[in-house]
Amino acid sequence: METKSLIFPFFHISSHLGFHGSIKNSVNDFVVTEISLSGQLVSETKLDNLQNQGEPVAEKSLPVVKKRKSDNEQQRSENASENNYSNLRTAVESFQTVEDCGLLDQLEVNSSSDLIEECDLDSVLAQSVIDALEQFADSMKTEQDCEPSPVEAQTGFLLGSFPSKDHRARIHHALRKRYPFLMTITNGGEMTVKLNPLHKQLCKFVTEHEADDFFRFLDAKINNSAFSFRSVGDKEHRKNVHHFICKNFGKLVEAKTFSEVSSVGERSAAITVRFKGRCASSKKRNTAEFQDDKNIYTAFTLQKENMETLEAITYLATKLDVLPSDFSYAGIKDKKAVTFQTMVVKKVAPKRLKDVEAVLESKGLKVFHIHPVKQHLRLGQLKGNHFDIMVRNLKVQSQGSFEDLEQAVSEAFESAKVKGFVNYYGPQRFGQGQYVQADQIGLALLKGDMVKAVKLFFTPEDVDDPVNKAKKHFLQTADAKGTLAVMPEFKVRERMILRALNRYGMDKDGCTRAWFSIPHSMRIFYVHAYCSKVWNQAASYRFETYGQKVVEGDLVILESDAEKEAPVIHVVTAEEEASAAYPLHQVVLPMPGKSISYPCNKVGQWYEETLTKSGLSACSFRIPELQLNIPGCYRQIVAYPQNLTYHFIEDPESCMNDSINEQRIDETFKAVSSNVSLSLSFDLDRSCYATVFLQELMKCEH
């Protein structure tokens, strides 16, 4: 099995021998279908030929809604212990939904200059005018700390006469984007540029960068957008900012204060400004407009192939003329796979989404089940995922026959049904980097080293492709603008960060603003990666230390609390250990955060030592400057597959790649039949990883 190393000692919970094979030979070999909270598959495309044939999955297929397998569910419910685990798992995961994802109310806009219509001064003014304007702007910038000359203050700089209103609007936006401290005045088509006195007033209370961004935000006028000033502890300072906003822009925006606690326990607060909603008394809006407001959220099923979730969302946002942050989803899906998942987009009516179906298909995306809903999706708002996987190039240990292979596979599946597998976070949680992985970036963010986090993010791999060439150029030159010019368009995160670095610079403040320029879900991904790595290492240490016995000091979730949203976590006593009061599947381990407790045994000591070695002994697991809050969560140490089925198929494809795969496997594995593949199907609860389950099943170390 070709899987990425999980960067920790992998503990196998079962003693079966296992077998060898390769997965993800093509995207059609790995199909992931989200299971809704009601237990229904969200897919619309039938892929039955994956189970019944050895040929590649056909490109065209008929729409169908797949139901849950009632016979398998009935068989599972007959086993009382498994049924108890299922209920318990639901309780822990419902508690984990918010905790694991670190969900916060997300501000959609923080650097609004990215949102105004792209229009540069070069495209709207002559070069001679631009040069003269630049000199004027420089003089105003220089004199902003003092009073400008009386002539400049009164007359300003004459741009020229522009009869077209549309042309004047483009000039205004382009100028305010480049010089937010200036303003334009129009008189009979003639445009004059002057120093904006309000910008200077605001600079008395906030930094010049903040004032620039605030005025860019105002000029963009994006509905539902917001702007946040940096957190401060001075109440009088916040009062002055509030008064300034209310006095000068009270009819346009509203400002609110949100309290925060810093990593050292200091209280502060940040002012957030939002545009006010449309006036309810307007008489000019027609019925269709009211209907659009009611159907502001549209749900749909997205099918993607060989594409990252973020890349798909970015493409959808471009075609629908909305922001990537307008999309919500229950979870990230694999890239090299065919995946089906539910999404919700706001500010887009169902008809508008249907209108772009053909354009989306040209990119390999399909949308189904388009319908209006009342609210967005939350991360973790799913029951689990269904997997249809093809394992090719099957091998068995020593000189085995096909009967030996059948026995090895049968033993593996029976062990998995009874004992489950260690519930490690999978390799997708840590990214695909060879030299730098997401957990290293997350650790740097937790330690407040924003510059190091940026450099780690742009560390190139040893691959000669446009992306890594661009990263190498950035690390060698620190030239954000030049790197942005060569960074491929599909690298969304990289381009967002580069734009911010180009604007704010490479010092700590600039790098902090760069991280803040990407959506909240992307920022917290890196922190979660570090916390997940710690959890994986803790799970291996716990099994190596105590095996599969529930011991004193372990944390367990009580079955009596299974129906509660936040079940009680109990510490096992010596008496409970002696009487074997709790089964292994009730044991949980914490993912580090500010609101969790650690085991009261050697595992708890291991957590303390590990966090201290990482420089996080005093970490509050809050990063106020990035608006990240990591409360932590509890995760069961074992998980179980459900509705598990498999069968062998004759596969002419595998023999073509057999000679290549033979070089990648251990000498102890020998081919028993070059054209035998294994088709398997199973369900996993949310936040469980198929690659981890397969590693337990097949016993392949990498």
XYZ file of C-alpha atoms in Angstrom:
702
model
C 0.000 0.000 0.000
C 1.426 3.365 -1.048
C 0.785 5.773 1.808
C 2.706 8.671 3.267
C 4.645 8.079 6.466
C 2.679 9.282 9.476
C 5.855 10.700 11.187
C 5.291 8.723 14.421
C 5.537 5.073 15.601
C 2.433 3.352 14.223
C 0.889 0.943 16.759
C -0.961 -2.017 15.215
C -3.811 -3.079 17.452
C -4.247 -6.520 15.824
C -1.768 -9.371 15.297
C -2.839 -10.623 11.836
C -0.122 -10.860 9.148
C -1.594 -8.454 6.625
C -0.972 -8.208 2.902
C 0.454 -5.762 0.385
C -1.112 -3.721 -2.407
C -1.222 -0.270 -3.943
C -3.985 2.317 -3.652
C -4.811 5.463 -5.606
C -3.350 4.177 -8.864
C -5.987 6.456 -10.374
C -8.526 8.864 -8.888
C -11.314 6.380 -9.639
C -9.674 3.846 -7.309
C -10.524 6.008 -4.290
C -14.102 7.276 -4.012
C -15.191 9.231 -0.929
C -18.856 10.001 -0.327
C -20.051 12.102 2.570
C -22.722 10.615 4.834
C -25.248 13.201 6.000
C -26.442 13.478 9.598
C -29.546 11.539 8.542
C -27.336 8.640 7.414
C -27.790 9.080 3.657
C -25.031 9.201 1.052
C -24.926 12.612 -0.625
C -23.690 11.330 -3.999
C -25.779 11.539 -7.154
C -23.499 9.525 -9.412
C -23.595 5.764 -9.371
C -20.179 4.126 -9.420
C -21.243 0.491 -9.066
C -18.803 -0.632 -11.752
C -15.982 0.058 -9.305
C -17.269 -2.843 -7.259
C -18.214 -5.171 -10.070
C -15.535 -4.780 -12.724
C -11.793 -4.611 -13.091
C -11.958 -2.019 -15.839
C -11.515 1.692 -15.025
C -14.649 3.486 -13.874
C -16.615 4.832 -16.829
C -16.574 8.571 -17.319
C -20.347 8.750 -17.837
C -22.812 7.476 -15.278
C -26.484 7.844 -14.389
C -27.756 10.006 -11.536
C -28.969 8.035 -8.510
C -29.326 8.657 -4.765
C -27.732 5.795 -2.811
C -29.428 4.683 0.442
C -27.786 3.185 3.516
C -27.428 -0.607 3.631
C -30.186 -1.610 6.009
C -29.116 -5.271 6.172
C -25.639 -4.348 7.389
C -27.016 -1.888 9.882
C -29.429 -4.517 11.211
C -26.573 -7.006 11.630
C -24.518 -4.409 13.432
C -27.331 -3.503 15.825
C -27.519 -7.155 16.951
C -24.093 -6.781 18.528
C -24.662 -4.895 21.791
C -21.095 -3.810 22.382
C -20.738 -2.460 18.853
C -24.024 -0.615 19.199
C -22.818 0.964 22.448
C -19.633 2.063 20.681
C -21.636 3.612 17.848
C -23.756 5.672 20.261
C -20.688 6.648 22.238
C -18.807 7.640 19.110
C -21.674 9.914 18.070
C -21.583 11.613 21.475
C -17.838 12.240 21.437
C -17.835 13.463 17.845
C -20.781 15.813 18.410
C -18.819 17.269 21.318
C -15.700 17.363 19.164
C -17.373 19.111 16.230
C -16.880 22.578 17.695
C -13.845 21.839 19.860
C -11.728 20.085 17.230
C -12.415 22.615 14.560
C -11.879 25.607 16.825
C -14.849 27.350 15.277
C -15.102 31.087 15.806
C -17.291 33.721 14.256
C -15.164 34.549 11.251
C -14.592 38.040 9.951
C -14.782 37.795 6.214
C -12.764 40.887 5.422
C -9.608 42.125 7.069
C -7.640 43.590 4.202
C -10.293 45.086 2.023
C -7.919 46.350 -0.640
C -8.068 42.876 -2.136
C -11.816 43.258 -2.616
C -12.154 46.421 -4.682
C -12.329 46.083 -8.397
C -8.921 45.476 -9.936
C -8.113 48.712 -11.735
C -4.628 50.212 -11.788
C -3.785 53.862 -12.349
C -1.732 52.845 -15.390
C -4.937 51.863 -17.183
C -6.874 55.075 -16.457
C -4.315 57.919 -16.465
C -1.485 59.030 -18.703
C 2.020 58.284 -17.438
C 2.941 61.960 -17.172
C -0.082 62.545 -14.918
C 0.791 59.489 -12.815
C 4.356 60.752 -12.316
C 3.149 64.180 -11.225
C 0.524 62.567 -8.957
C 3.198 60.426 -7.329
C 5.258 63.520 -6.513
C 2.195 65.197 -5.022
C 1.362 62.081 -2.969
C 4.929 61.871 -1.680
C 4.831 65.494 -0.572
C 1.499 64.942 1.191
C 2.836 61.801 2.850
C 5.909 63.630 4.070
C 3.889 66.499 5.456
C 1.167 64.373 7.022
C 2.911 64.556 10.393
C 2.778 68.324 10.161
C 0.552 70.834 8.430
C 0.657 70.874 4.573
C 1.420 74.122 2.830
C -1.598 76.448 2.541
C -1.517 76.302 -1.281
C -1.508 72.513 -1.427
C -4.131 72.243 1.294
C -6.502 74.550 -0.594
C -5.929 73.692 -4.255
C -4.601 70.158 -4.216
C -3.525 68.507 -7.471
C -5.537 68.847 -10.691
C -5.851 65.497 -12.492
C -7.740 66.833 -15.486
C -11.215 66.829 -17.023
C -13.030 63.479 -17.505
C -16.555 63.706 -18.979
C -17.312 59.990 -18.475
C -18.733 59.186 -15.053
C -17.579 55.582 -15.383
C -14.029 56.745 -16.154
C -14.054 59.028 -13.112
C -15.232 56.142 -10.921
C -12.367 53.927 -12.107
C -9.863 56.725 -11.452
C -11.302 57.245 -7.975
C -11.031 53.536 -7.038
C -7.551 53.143 -8.505
C -6.296 56.256 -6.733
C -7.831 55.365 -3.359
C -6.386 51.874 -3.663
C -2.848 53.198 -4.151
C -3.135 56.342 -2.017
C -5.826 55.822 0.661
C -4.748 59.020 2.447
C -5.891 61.088 -0.556
C -9.382 61.936 -1.790
C -10.850 63.085 -5.090
C -13.178 66.049 -5.643
C -15.188 66.396 -8.855
C -16.519 69.693 -10.201
C -18.150 69.655 -13.631
C -16.142 66.633 -14.749
C -12.870 68.107 -13.494
C -11.092 65.961 -10.878
C -8.851 67.346 -8.140
C -6.855 65.317 -5.594
C -6.426 66.555 -2.021
C -5.167 65.215 1.279
C -7.997 63.475 3.159
C -8.199 65.224 6.558
C -10.155 62.306 8.062
C -7.279 59.943 7.325
C -4.942 62.218 9.265
C -7.399 62.410 12.165
C -7.647 58.611 12.364
C -3.843 58.308 12.380
C -3.904 60.004 15.786
C -5.523 56.850 17.230
C -4.325 53.956 15.036
C -1.293 53.074 12.932
C -0.916 54.446 9.437
C -1.286 50.925 7.976
C -4.586 50.454 9.821
C -5.866 53.817 8.625
C -4.905 52.937 5.032
C -6.725 49.608 5.214
C -9.786 51.156 6.858
C -10.227 53.720 4.096
C -9.682 51.040 1.432
C -12.388 49.018 3.186
C -14.769 51.995 3.103
C -14.063 52.647 -0.557
C -14.716 49.014 -1.553
C -18.272 49.043 -0.090
C -18.635 45.229 -0.150
C -21.928 44.011 1.321
C -21.598 41.859 4.486
C -17.893 42.718 4.765
C -16.133 43.781 7.960
C -12.896 45.378 9.121
C -11.088 44.813 12.419
C -8.712 47.222 14.117
C -5.931 45.682 16.155
C -6.616 44.747 19.780
C -5.730 47.314 22.437
C -6.167 47.426 26.197
C -6.683 51.204 26.486
C -10.402 51.900 26.925
C -9.963 55.637 26.239
C -8.235 54.793 22.959
C -11.180 52.607 21.865
C -13.594 55.357 22.900
C -11.816 57.831 20.610
C -11.902 55.416 17.669
C -15.619 54.695 18.229
C -16.376 58.410 18.396
C -14.411 59.070 15.197
C -16.261 56.336 13.275
C -19.697 57.285 14.593
C -19.207 60.989 13.880
C -17.848 60.643 10.355
C -19.289 57.370 9.021
C -22.220 56.581 11.322
C -24.758 56.409 8.480
C -22.616 53.957 6.524
C -21.126 51.576 9.099
C -21.545 50.334 12.659
C -18.724 49.540 15.106
C -18.662 46.996 17.948
C -16.008 45.971 20.470
C -15.021 42.336 21.090
C -12.993 41.412 24.179
C -9.894 39.186 24.105
C -7.338 37.774 26.552
C -3.685 37.675 25.439
C -1.295 34.734 25.851
C 0.041 36.326 29.053
C -3.414 36.938 30.517
C -3.760 40.599 29.605
C -7.244 41.771 28.658
C -7.738 43.778 25.487
C -10.439 44.420 22.923
C -10.712 44.899 19.191
C -13.121 47.174 17.330
C -14.870 45.564 14.359
C -16.615 47.714 11.745
C -19.347 46.408 9.437
C -21.428 48.009 6.730
C -25.039 48.534 7.740
C -27.720 46.478 6.004
C -30.058 47.806 3.357
C -32.747 50.159 4.523
C -35.898 48.189 5.253
C -38.145 51.120 4.287
C -36.921 51.208 0.681
C -39.898 51.129 -1.685
C -37.965 50.467 -4.863
C -37.091 46.826 -4.288
C -39.223 44.338 -6.167
C -40.500 40.912 -5.119
C -37.606 39.076 -6.753
C -35.097 41.046 -4.681
C -36.931 40.121 -1.468
C -36.953 36.495 -2.581
C -33.191 36.638 -3.217
C -32.684 37.908 0.339
C -34.718 35.031 1.766
C -32.775 32.445 -0.264
C -29.389 33.856 0.598
C -28.002 30.350 1.287
C -27.938 27.686 -1.418
C -26.944 24.087 -0.686
C -25.589 21.665 -3.271
C -23.626 18.436 -3.639
C -20.187 18.923 -5.164
C -18.388 16.182 -7.082
C -14.706 16.797 -7.729
C -11.863 14.708 -9.127
C -8.139 15.087 -8.450
C -8.589 18.553 -6.974
C -8.068 20.048 -3.535
C -11.183 21.295 -1.779
C -9.785 24.829 -1.548
C -8.928 24.888 -5.244
C -12.475 23.806 -6.106
C -13.971 26.475 -3.841
C -11.763 29.173 -5.342
C -12.846 28.233 -8.859
C -16.527 28.205 -7.817
C -16.123 31.610 -6.152
C -14.586 33.044 -9.325
C -17.418 31.818 -11.532
C -20.122 32.965 -9.101
C -18.460 36.319 -8.349
C -18.353 35.745 -4.572
C -15.587 35.244 -2.012
C -14.146 31.825 -1.061
C -15.245 32.590 2.508
C -18.862 32.618 1.276
C -18.685 28.809 1.019
C -19.154 26.492 3.991
C -18.648 22.734 4.157
C -18.591 19.893 6.670
C -15.057 18.718 5.950
C -12.046 18.681 3.620
C -11.882 15.753 1.178
C -8.933 13.945 -0.421
C -7.299 15.422 -3.511
C -6.390 12.263 -5.438
C -9.878 10.796 -5.371
C -13.416 11.161 -6.632
C -15.259 12.892 -3.798
C -18.859 13.862 -3.084
C -19.721 16.398 -0.392
C -22.389 18.894 0.584
C -21.606 22.592 0.452
C -23.518 25.802 1.096
C -22.836 29.119 -0.616
C -24.327 32.392 0.554
C -25.452 35.338 -1.578
C -26.051 32.978 -4.531
C -29.554 31.905 -5.611
C -30.120 28.316 -6.854
C -30.802 29.480 -10.415
C -27.513 31.334 -10.559
C -25.617 28.199 -9.517
C -27.476 26.106 -12.096
C -26.525 28.601 -14.789
C -22.808 27.818 -14.376
C -23.115 24.009 -14.328
C -21.703 23.621 -17.849
C -18.737 25.875 -17.085
C -17.964 23.902 -13.928
C -18.022 20.570 -15.767
C -15.289 21.814 -18.087
C -13.085 22.050 -14.964
C -14.034 18.551 -13.763
C -16.589 19.757 -11.210
C -20.241 18.752 -10.993
C -23.017 20.153 -8.804
C -26.248 18.337 -7.863
C -29.147 18.684 -5.419
C -29.179 22.476 -5.744
C -31.748 23.936 -3.344
C -32.205 26.883 -0.958
C -31.476 26.472 2.760
C -31.662 28.774 5.767
C -28.091 28.733 7.063
C -24.487 27.775 6.396
C -22.793 24.445 7.178
C -20.502 23.904 10.160
C -17.264 21.971 10.079
C -18.011 18.473 11.386
C -21.699 18.644 10.430
C -21.805 15.122 8.984
C -22.195 11.576 10.236
C -19.110 10.258 8.471
C -17.802 9.162 5.087
C -18.362 6.138 2.865
C -15.365 4.743 0.973
C -15.197 2.635 -2.195
C -11.550 1.661 -2.684
C -9.649 -0.537 -5.135
C -6.418 -2.125 -3.887
C -4.342 -3.334 -6.846
C -1.173 -5.442 -7.182
C -2.017 -7.690 -4.239
C 0.893 -9.481 -2.563
C 1.104 -12.016 0.238
C 4.029 -12.861 2.477
C 6.478 -15.622 1.318
C 5.642 -17.963 -1.567
C 1.937 -17.961 -0.929
C -0.899 -19.204 -3.094
C -4.134 -17.411 -3.864
C -5.700 -19.384 -1.004
C -3.059 -17.925 1.318
C -3.953 -14.445 0.076
C -7.655 -15.100 0.663
C -6.910 -16.262 4.204
C -4.672 -13.268 4.943
C -7.319 -10.842 3.725
C -10.092 -12.649 5.596
C -8.115 -12.589 8.857
C -7.360 -8.903 8.411
C -11.008 -7.983 7.896
C -12.227 -10.091 10.824
C -9.635 -8.508 13.122
C -10.648 -5.024 11.985
C -14.321 -5.710 12.703
C -13.619 -6.942 16.225
C -10.645 -4.854 17.383
C -10.869 -1.756 15.200
C -7.774 0.398 14.713
C -5.875 3.131 16.535
C -7.704 6.327 15.655
C -4.682 8.267 14.392
C -5.021 11.465 12.386
C -4.095 10.640 8.793
C -1.371 12.080 6.561
C -3.818 14.564 4.996
C -3.783 16.376 8.338
C -0.112 17.260 7.937
C 0.205 18.187 4.271
C 2.323 16.633 1.560
C 5.685 18.322 2.152
C 8.882 16.292 2.362
C 10.985 18.942 4.122
C 8.337 21.004 5.905
C 4.918 19.837 7.027
C 1.924 21.740 8.313
C 2.575 20.855 11.974
C 5.919 22.699 11.910
C 4.188 25.832 10.630
C 1.503 25.437 13.307
C 4.122 25.232 16.058
C 5.761 28.439 14.817
C 2.367 30.203 14.849
C 1.622 28.997 18.380
C 4.998 30.367 19.516
C 4.242 33.707 17.855
C 7.113 33.408 15.365
C 5.230 34.746 12.347
C 8.339 35.336 10.210
C 9.569 31.765 10.699
C 6.081 30.460 9.870
C 6.143 32.345 6.552
C 9.600 31.020 5.676
C 8.537 27.469 6.513
C 5.413 27.918 4.402
C 7.511 28.909 1.383
C 10.184 26.226 1.829
C 10.425 24.498 -1.579
C 10.459 20.772 -2.240
C 13.167 19.111 -4.308
C 10.946 19.252 -7.410
C 11.575 21.337 -10.512
C 8.092 22.731 -11.110
C 6.673 26.304 -11.264
C 5.412 26.240 -7.671
C 8.714 25.218 -6.118
C 10.675 27.523 -8.424
C 8.535 30.410 -7.159
C 9.043 29.398 -3.520
C 12.800 29.118 -4.015
C 12.861 32.593 -5.611
C 11.000 34.037 -2.624
C 13.316 32.540 -0.004
C 16.382 33.727 -1.916
C 15.156 37.264 -2.636
C 12.261 38.034 -0.225
C 10.687 39.597 -3.338
C 6.968 39.080 -2.734
C 5.890 41.033 -5.816
C 8.240 39.144 -8.150
C 7.230 35.796 -6.638
C 3.561 36.647 -7.029
C 4.144 37.170 -10.758
C 5.435 33.602 -11.202
C 3.333 31.744 -8.612
C 0.637 29.664 -10.427
C -2.927 30.930 -10.083
C -4.218 27.726 -8.469
C -1.945 28.184 -5.421
C -4.532 30.260 -3.599
C -2.996 30.415 -0.132
C 0.444 31.247 -1.450
C -0.883 34.111 -3.575
C -2.960 35.555 -0.728
C 0.060 35.616 1.572
C 2.347 37.039 -1.116
C -0.072 39.906 -1.835
C -0.136 40.798 1.852
C 3.661 40.544 2.188
C 4.066 42.809 -0.813
C 1.844 45.366 0.878
C 3.075 45.133 4.477
C 6.653 43.824 4.294
C 8.539 40.870 5.781
C 8.888 42.039 9.405
C 6.833 40.476 12.212
C 3.922 42.862 11.708
C 3.889 42.270 7.948
C 4.020 38.493 8.346
C 1.236 38.614 10.946
C -0.928 40.570 8.516
C -0.025 38.075 5.784
C -1.273 35.141 7.868
C -4.382 37.114 8.759
C -5.084 37.685 5.061
C -6.051 34.029 4.508
C -9.420 32.687 5.737
C -9.826 31.531 9.328
C -10.217 27.875 8.315
C -6.844 27.971 6.555
C -5.071 29.708 9.452
C -6.286 27.235 12.030
C -5.449 24.235 9.807
C -1.749 24.638 10.627
C -2.304 24.910 14.376
C -4.579 21.857 14.307
C -1.872 19.977 12.395
C 0.580 20.482 15.255
C -2.005 19.498 17.885
C -2.914 16.415 15.813
C 0.732 15.350 15.617
C 0.986 15.567 19.403
C -2.196 13.461 19.709
C -0.807 10.790 17.367
C 2.445 10.586 19.301
C 0.508 10.445 22.587
C -1.640 7.572 21.294
C 1.439 5.550 20.304
C 3.084 6.262 23.676
C -0.066 5.249 25.558
C -0.318 1.879 23.753
C 3.419 1.230 24.116
C 3.193 1.991 27.844
C -0.095 0.359 28.852
C -1.086 -1.801 25.895
C -4.815 -2.377 25.359
C -5.736 -2.390 29.037
C -7.693 0.474 30.601
C -5.573 1.702 33.527
C -5.766 4.100 36.440
C -5.517 7.723 35.322
C -6.936 7.084 31.832
C -9.659 9.446 30.655
C -12.940 7.818 29.582
C -16.250 9.077 28.300
C -19.201 7.704 30.261
C -21.827 5.819 28.253
C -24.532 7.361 30.454
C -23.580 10.737 28.920
C -23.763 9.470 25.343
C -26.751 11.624 24.446
C -25.305 14.843 25.851
C -23.778 17.506 23.641
C -20.771 17.807 25.970
C -20.367 14.440 27.735
C -18.495 14.199 31.021
C -14.884 12.995 30.902
C -14.086 10.687 33.834
C -10.685 9.733 35.322
C -10.340 5.959 35.865
C -9.664 4.948 39.479
C -7.528 2.060 40.746
C -10.674 0.146 41.733
C -12.149 0.614 38.261
C -8.912 -0.617 36.684
C -8.960 -3.756 38.882
C -12.567 -4.534 37.997
C -12.105 -3.765 34.273
C -15.007 -1.333 34.518
C -14.460 0.281 31.117
C -13.789 -1.147 27.631
C -10.968 0.253 25.526
C -13.261 2.098 23.124
C -14.349 4.460 25.931
C -10.789 5.723 26.481
C -10.059 9.170 25.064
C -6.932 11.288 24.712
C -6.953 15.091 24.581
C -5.821 17.114 21.599
C -3.932 20.026 23.211
C -5.885 23.201 23.852
C -6.829 25.687 26.543
C -9.983 23.929 27.803
C -8.978 20.281 28.262
C -7.592 18.071 31.035
C -4.778 15.557 30.649
C -4.611 11.922 31.850
C -3.484 11.400 35.450
C -0.766 8.858 34.695
C 2.448 8.575 32.656
C 0.606 9.764 29.537
C -0.229 13.053 31.232
C 3.430 13.464 32.172
C 4.377 12.747 28.554
C 2.079 15.584 27.362
C 3.676 18.030 29.803
C 7.220 17.068 28.763
C 6.404 17.183 25.049
C 4.803 20.634 25.180
C 7.711 21.931 27.276
C 10.254 20.622 24.753
C 8.302 22.394 22.001
C 8.463 25.672 23.939
C 4.740 25.665 24.747
C 4.774 25.104 28.504
C 3.090 28.480 29.082
C 1.035 28.474 25.872
C -2.576 29.627 26.232
C -3.508 28.141 22.842
C -4.867 31.488 21.732
C -3.374 33.667 19.017
C -5.289 36.966 19.369
C -3.520 38.697 16.480
C -4.754 35.928 14.145
C -8.127 35.570 15.912
C -7.407 31.895 16.617
C -8.795 30.092 19.635
C -7.814 26.443 20.220
C -9.941 24.999 23.060
C -8.841 21.409 22.381
C -10.963 18.261 22.241
C -11.099 14.622 23.322
C -10.707 11.865 20.749
C -11.320 8.136 21.238
C -8.137 6.114 20.872
C -9.778 3.345 18.837
C -12.253 3.477 15.960
C -14.212 0.826 14.080
C -15.186 0.485 10.405
C -18.867 -0.066 9.685
C -20.670 -1.799 6.812
C -17.377 -3.439 5.816
C -17.506 -5.603 2.667
C -14.920 -6.798 0.149
C -14.361 -9.124 -2.809
C -11.608 -10.064 -5.232
C -11.760 -9.194 -8.924
C -9.753 -10.065 -11.994
C -7.906 -6.888 -12.933
C -6.007 -6.660 -16.232
C -4.764 -3.173 -15.221
C -2.574 -4.387 -12.372
C -0.336 -6.568 -14.510
C 0.795 -3.513 -16.496
C 2.173 -1.854 -13.347
C 3.314 -5.033 -11.596
C 6.990 -4.755 -12.521
C 7.093 -1.184 -11.212
C 5.379 -1.990 -7.913
C 7.573 -5.069 -7.379
C 10.515 -2.711 -6.916
C 8.758 -0.753 -4.181
C 7.849 -3.624 -1.833
C 9.811 -5.663 0.702
C 11.530 -8.842 -0.473
C 9.334 -10.850 1.911
C 6.286 -10.066 -0.228
C 5.787 -12.115 -3.420
C 3.129 -11.760 -6.116
C 0.552 -14.535 -6.079
C -1.469 -13.338 -9.041
C -0.514 -10.309 -11.066
C -4.093 -9.613 -12.117
C -5.930 -9.915 -8.784
C -7.251 -6.786 -7.069
C -9.335 -6.192 -3.983
C -12.475 -4.072 -3.995
C -13.579 -2.939 -0.540
C -16.325 -0.728 0.829
C -16.786 0.650 4.347
C -18.004 3.602 6.418
C -15.997 5.598 8.938
C -17.192 8.150 11.472
C -16.273 11.772 10.900
C -12.670 12.703 11.578
C -11.516 9.101 10.983
C -9.060 8.381 8.171
C -9.303 5.604 5.580
C -5.534 5.635 5.007
C -4.980 4.868 8.715
C -7.530 2.046 8.641
C -5.885 0.562 5.533
C -2.477 0.689 7.197
C -3.853 -1.307 10.128
C -5.624 -3.706 7.772
C -2.675 -4.377 5.455
C 0.194 -4.017 7.993
C 2.387 -2.072 5.565
C 5.022 0.086 7.236
C 6.462 3.068 5.304
